[in-house]
Structure formats: structure tokens, C-alpha cells
JSON list of C-alpha atoms in Angstrom, two decimals:
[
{"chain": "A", "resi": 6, "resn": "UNK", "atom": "CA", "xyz": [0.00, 0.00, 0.00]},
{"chain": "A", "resi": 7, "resn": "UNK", "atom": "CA", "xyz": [2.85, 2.20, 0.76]},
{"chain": "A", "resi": 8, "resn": "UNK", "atom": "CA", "xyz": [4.72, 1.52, -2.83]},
{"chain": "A", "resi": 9, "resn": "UNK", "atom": "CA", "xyz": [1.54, 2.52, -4.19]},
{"chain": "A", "resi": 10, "resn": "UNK", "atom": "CA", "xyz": [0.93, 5.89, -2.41]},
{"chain": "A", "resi": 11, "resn": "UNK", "atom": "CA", "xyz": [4.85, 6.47, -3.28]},
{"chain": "A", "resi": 12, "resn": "UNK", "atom": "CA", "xyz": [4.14, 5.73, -6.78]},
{"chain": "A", "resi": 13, "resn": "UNK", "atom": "CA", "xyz": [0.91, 7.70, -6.84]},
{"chain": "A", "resi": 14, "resn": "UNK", "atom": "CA", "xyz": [3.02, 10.57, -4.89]},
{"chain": "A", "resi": 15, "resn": "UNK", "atom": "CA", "xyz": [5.38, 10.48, -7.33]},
{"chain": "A", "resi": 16, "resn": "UNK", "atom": "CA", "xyz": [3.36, 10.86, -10.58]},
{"chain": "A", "resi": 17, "resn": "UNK", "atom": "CA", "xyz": [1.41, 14.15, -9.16]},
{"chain": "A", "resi": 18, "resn": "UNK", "atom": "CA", "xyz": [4.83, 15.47, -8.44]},
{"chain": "A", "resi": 19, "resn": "UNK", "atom": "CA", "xyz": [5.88, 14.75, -11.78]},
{"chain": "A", "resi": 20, "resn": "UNK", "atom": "CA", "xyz": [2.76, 15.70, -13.45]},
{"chain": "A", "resi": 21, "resn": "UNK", "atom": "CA", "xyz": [3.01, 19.33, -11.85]},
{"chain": "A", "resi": 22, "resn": "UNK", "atom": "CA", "xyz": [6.69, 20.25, -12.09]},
{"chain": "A", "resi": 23, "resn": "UNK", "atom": "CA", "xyz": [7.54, 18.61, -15.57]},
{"chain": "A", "resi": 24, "resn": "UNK", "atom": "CA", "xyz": [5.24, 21.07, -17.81]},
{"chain": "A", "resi": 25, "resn": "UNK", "atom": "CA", "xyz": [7.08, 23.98, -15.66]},
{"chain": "A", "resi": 26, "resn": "UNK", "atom": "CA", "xyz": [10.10, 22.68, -16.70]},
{"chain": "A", "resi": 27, "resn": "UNK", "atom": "CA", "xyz": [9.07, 22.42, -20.24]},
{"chain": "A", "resi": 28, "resn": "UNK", "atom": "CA", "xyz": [7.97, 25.90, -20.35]},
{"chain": "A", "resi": 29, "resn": "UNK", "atom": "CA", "xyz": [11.19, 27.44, -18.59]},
{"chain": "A", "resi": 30, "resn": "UNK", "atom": "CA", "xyz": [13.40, 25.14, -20.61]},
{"chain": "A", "resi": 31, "resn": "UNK", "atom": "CA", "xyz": [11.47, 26.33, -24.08]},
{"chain": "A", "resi": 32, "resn": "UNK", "atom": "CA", "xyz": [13.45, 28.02, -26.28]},
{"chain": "A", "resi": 33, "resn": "UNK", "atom": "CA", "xyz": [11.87, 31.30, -27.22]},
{"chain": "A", "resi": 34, "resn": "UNK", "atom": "CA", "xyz": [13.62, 32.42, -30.76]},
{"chain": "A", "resi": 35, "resn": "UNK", "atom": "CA", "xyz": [11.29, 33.73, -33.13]},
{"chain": "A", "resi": 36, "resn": "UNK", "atom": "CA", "xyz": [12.09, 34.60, -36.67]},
{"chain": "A", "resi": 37, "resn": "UNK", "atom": "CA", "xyz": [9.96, 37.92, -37.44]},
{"chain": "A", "resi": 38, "resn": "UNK", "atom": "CA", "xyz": [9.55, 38.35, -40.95]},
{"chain": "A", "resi": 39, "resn": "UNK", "atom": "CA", "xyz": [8.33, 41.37, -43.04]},
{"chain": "A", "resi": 40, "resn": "UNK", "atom": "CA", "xyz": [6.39, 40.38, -46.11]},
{"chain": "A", "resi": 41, "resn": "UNK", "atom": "CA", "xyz": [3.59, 43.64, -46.04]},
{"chain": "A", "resi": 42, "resn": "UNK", "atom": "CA", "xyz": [5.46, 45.68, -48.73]},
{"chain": "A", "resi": 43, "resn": "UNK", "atom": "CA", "xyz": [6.09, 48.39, -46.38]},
{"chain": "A", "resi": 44, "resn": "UNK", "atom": "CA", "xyz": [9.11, 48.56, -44.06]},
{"chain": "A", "resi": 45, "resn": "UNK", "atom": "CA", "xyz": [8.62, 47.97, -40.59]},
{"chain": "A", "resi": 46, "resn": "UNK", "atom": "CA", "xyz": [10.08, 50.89, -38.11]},
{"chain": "A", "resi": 47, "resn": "UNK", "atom": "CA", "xyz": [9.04, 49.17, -34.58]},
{"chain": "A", "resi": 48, "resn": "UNK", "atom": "CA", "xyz": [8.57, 45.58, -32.72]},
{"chain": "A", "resi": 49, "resn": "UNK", "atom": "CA", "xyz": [7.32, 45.59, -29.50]},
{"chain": "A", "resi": 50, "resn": "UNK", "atom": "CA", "xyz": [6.76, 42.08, -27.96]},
{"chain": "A", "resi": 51, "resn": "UNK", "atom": "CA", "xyz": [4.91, 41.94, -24.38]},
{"chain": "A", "resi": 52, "resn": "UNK", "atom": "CA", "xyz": [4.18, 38.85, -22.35]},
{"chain": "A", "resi": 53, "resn": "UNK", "atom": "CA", "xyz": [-0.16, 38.33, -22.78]},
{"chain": "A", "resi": 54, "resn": "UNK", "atom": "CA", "xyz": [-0.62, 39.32, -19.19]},
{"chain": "A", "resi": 55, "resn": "UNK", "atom": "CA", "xyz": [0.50, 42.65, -19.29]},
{"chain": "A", "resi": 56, "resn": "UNK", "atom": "CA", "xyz": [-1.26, 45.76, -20.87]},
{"chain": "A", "resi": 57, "resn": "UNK", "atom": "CA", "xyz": [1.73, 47.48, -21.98]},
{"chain": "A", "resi": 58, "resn": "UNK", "atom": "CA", "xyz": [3.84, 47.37, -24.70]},
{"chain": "A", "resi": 59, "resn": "UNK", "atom": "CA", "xyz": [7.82, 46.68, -23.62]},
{"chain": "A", "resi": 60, "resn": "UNK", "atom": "CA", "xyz": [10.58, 48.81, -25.53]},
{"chain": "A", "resi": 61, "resn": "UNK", "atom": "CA", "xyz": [11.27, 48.39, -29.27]},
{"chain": "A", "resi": 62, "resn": "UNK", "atom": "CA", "xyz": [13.38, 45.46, -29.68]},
{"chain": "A", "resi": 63, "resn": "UNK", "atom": "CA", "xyz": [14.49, 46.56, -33.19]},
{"chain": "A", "resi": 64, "resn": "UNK", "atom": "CA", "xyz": [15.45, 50.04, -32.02]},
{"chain": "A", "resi": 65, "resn": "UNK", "atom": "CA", "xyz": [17.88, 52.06, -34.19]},
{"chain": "A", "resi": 66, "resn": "UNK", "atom": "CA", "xyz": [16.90, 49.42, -36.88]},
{"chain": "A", "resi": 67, "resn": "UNK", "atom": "CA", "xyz": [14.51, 49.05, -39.49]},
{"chain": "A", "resi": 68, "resn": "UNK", "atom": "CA", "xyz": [12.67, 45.70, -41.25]},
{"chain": "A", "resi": 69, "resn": "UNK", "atom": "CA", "xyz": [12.21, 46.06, -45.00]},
{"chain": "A", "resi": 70, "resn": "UNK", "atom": "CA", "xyz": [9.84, 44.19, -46.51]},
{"chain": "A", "resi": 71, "resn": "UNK", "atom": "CA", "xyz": [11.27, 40.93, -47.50]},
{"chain": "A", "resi": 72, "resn": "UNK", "atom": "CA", "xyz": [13.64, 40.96, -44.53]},
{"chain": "A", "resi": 73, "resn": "UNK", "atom": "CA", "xyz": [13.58, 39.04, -41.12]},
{"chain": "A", "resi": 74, "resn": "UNK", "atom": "CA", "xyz": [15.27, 38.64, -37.87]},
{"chain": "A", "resi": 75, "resn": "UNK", "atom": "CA", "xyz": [15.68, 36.19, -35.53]},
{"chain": "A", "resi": 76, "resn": "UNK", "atom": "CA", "xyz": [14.59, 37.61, -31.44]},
{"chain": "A", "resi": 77, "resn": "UNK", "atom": "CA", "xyz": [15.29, 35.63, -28.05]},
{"chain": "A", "resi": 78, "resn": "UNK", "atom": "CA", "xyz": [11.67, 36.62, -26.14]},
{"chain": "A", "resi": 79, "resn": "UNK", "atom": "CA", "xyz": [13.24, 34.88, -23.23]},
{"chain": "A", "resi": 80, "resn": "UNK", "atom": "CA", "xyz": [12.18, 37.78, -20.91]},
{"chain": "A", "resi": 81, "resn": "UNK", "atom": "CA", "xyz": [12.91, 35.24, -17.56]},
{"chain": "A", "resi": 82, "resn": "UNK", "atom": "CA", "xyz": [9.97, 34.67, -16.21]},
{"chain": "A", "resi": 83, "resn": "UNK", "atom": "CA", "xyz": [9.08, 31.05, -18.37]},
{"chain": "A", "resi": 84, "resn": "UNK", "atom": "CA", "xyz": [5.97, 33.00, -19.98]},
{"chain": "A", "resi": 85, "resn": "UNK", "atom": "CA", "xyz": [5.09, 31.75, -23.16]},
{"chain": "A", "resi": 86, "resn": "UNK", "atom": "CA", "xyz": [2.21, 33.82, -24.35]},
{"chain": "A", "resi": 87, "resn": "UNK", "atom": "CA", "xyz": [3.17, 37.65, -25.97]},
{"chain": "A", "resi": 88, "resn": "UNK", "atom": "CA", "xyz": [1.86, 40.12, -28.10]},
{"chain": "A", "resi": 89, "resn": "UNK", "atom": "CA", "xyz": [3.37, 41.29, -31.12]},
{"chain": "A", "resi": 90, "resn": "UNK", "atom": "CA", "xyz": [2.90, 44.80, -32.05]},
{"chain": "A", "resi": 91, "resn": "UNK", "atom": "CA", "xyz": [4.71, 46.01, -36.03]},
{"chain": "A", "resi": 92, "resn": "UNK", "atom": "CA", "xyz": [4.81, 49.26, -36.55]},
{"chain": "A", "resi": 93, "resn": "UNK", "atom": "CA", "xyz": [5.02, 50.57, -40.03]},
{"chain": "A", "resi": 94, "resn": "UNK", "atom": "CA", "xyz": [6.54, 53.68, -41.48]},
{"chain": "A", "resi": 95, "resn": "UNK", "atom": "CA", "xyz": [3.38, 54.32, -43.61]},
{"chain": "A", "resi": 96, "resn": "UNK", "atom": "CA", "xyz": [1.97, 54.47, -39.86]},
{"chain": "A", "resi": 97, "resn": "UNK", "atom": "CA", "xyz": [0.28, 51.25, -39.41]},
{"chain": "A", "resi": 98, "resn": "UNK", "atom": "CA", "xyz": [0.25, 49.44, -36.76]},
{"chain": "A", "resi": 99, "resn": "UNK", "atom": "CA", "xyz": [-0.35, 45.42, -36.70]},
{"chain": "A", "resi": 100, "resn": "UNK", "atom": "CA", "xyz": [-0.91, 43.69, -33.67]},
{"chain": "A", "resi": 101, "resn": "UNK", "atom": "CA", "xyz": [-1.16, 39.80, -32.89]},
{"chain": "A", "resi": 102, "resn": "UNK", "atom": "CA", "xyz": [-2.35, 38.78, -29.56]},
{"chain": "A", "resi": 103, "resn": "UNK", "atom": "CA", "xyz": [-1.56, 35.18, -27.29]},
{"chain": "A", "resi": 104, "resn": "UNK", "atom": "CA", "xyz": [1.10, 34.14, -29.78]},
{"chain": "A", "resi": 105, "resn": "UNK", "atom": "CA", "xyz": [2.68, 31.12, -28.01]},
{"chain": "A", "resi": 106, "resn": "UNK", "atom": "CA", "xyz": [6.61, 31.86, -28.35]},
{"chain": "A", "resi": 107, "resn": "UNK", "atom": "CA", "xyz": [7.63, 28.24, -26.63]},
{"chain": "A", "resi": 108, "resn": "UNK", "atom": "CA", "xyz": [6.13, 26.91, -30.21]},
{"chain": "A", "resi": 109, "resn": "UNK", "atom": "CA", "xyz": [6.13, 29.47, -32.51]},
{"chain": "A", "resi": 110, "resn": "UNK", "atom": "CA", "xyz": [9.00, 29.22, -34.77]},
{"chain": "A", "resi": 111, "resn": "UNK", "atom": "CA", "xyz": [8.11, 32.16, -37.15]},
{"chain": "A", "resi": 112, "resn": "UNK", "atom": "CA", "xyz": [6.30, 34.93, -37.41]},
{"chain": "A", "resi": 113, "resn": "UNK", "atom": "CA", "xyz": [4.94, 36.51, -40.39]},
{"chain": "A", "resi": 114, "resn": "UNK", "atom": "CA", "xyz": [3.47, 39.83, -40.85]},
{"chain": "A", "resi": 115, "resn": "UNK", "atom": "CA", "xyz": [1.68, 40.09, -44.00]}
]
């Protein structure tokens, strides 16, 4: 009986810490890519559960269209879920909610 509460001990453990694990051990590289025609003066990227936009990660840069770049979102904190905000220099802006960087290998703004 003991083995078995052990056992059954064991698996919650296991069950709660391993996807923790997975999401802190995630790698968080996404390739951004510019395919709208217009060249892109801004990314912001901000974890899903905040309501503002962090700093421009391509500051002092510019994305033309055609172009990408490869960005570590690994803010720490073994989030997963951010918001993508391009902005445009024909002063658009295009935003893309819950985008799950532990997965996401690429993104494409179109």
C-alpha cells in the first residue's frame, strides 16, 4: 500500500513540475519576418498578461519588406504567451495577440 501511495506521490509530483520545466526550458527564438510591402520601423513584444507594450526590440533598426530577424523573447519569467505589435513607417500598426513563443517558430506579418 505504501509503494503505491509512493508511486501515486510520485506521478502528481511529476505531473506538476515537468510542464514547468518544459515551459522554462522552451526556447523562445522567433524569426519575425516582413512580407507587407512596407518597411517595418518598430517591434514591440509583451508577455499576454501585461497591458503594456515593452521597448522596441528593433530600435535604431529598421525591417524592410522581405527581410527578417531572428529575437530571443526569453524575458525570464518562463511565460510563453506575448503580443506582437509592427509598426510601419506608412503608420500602421499590426498587432497579434496570445502568440505562443515556446512553439512558434516564425512569425509573419503580411
Amino acid at each position: 500500500m505504501s509503494r503505491f501511495r509512493s508511486l501515486f506521490t510520485a506521478a502528481v509530483v511529476a505531473a506538476t513540475v515537468l510542464p514547468m520545466s518544459v515551459s522554462f526550458a522552451a526556447d523562445r527564438r522567433v524569426e519575425i519576418v516582413n512580407h507587407t510591402g512596407v518597411t517595418m520601423s518598430a517591434f514591440h513584444a509583451s508577455r499576454a498578461s501585461t497591458s503594456d507594450w515593452e521597448e522596441n526590440i528593433i530600435r535604431g533598426q529598421s525591417l524592410r519588406s522581405g527581410q527578417s530577424i531572428i529575437i530571443d523573447l526569453d524575458d525570464g519569467t518562463g511565460a510563453c504567451k506575448f503580443d506582437f505589435k509592427g509598426t510601419f513607417t506608412d503608420g500602421e500598426e499590426v498587432v497579434s495577440e496570445n502568440n505562443d513563443v515556446c512553439t512558434l517558430e516564425q512569425f509573419v506579418f503580411e
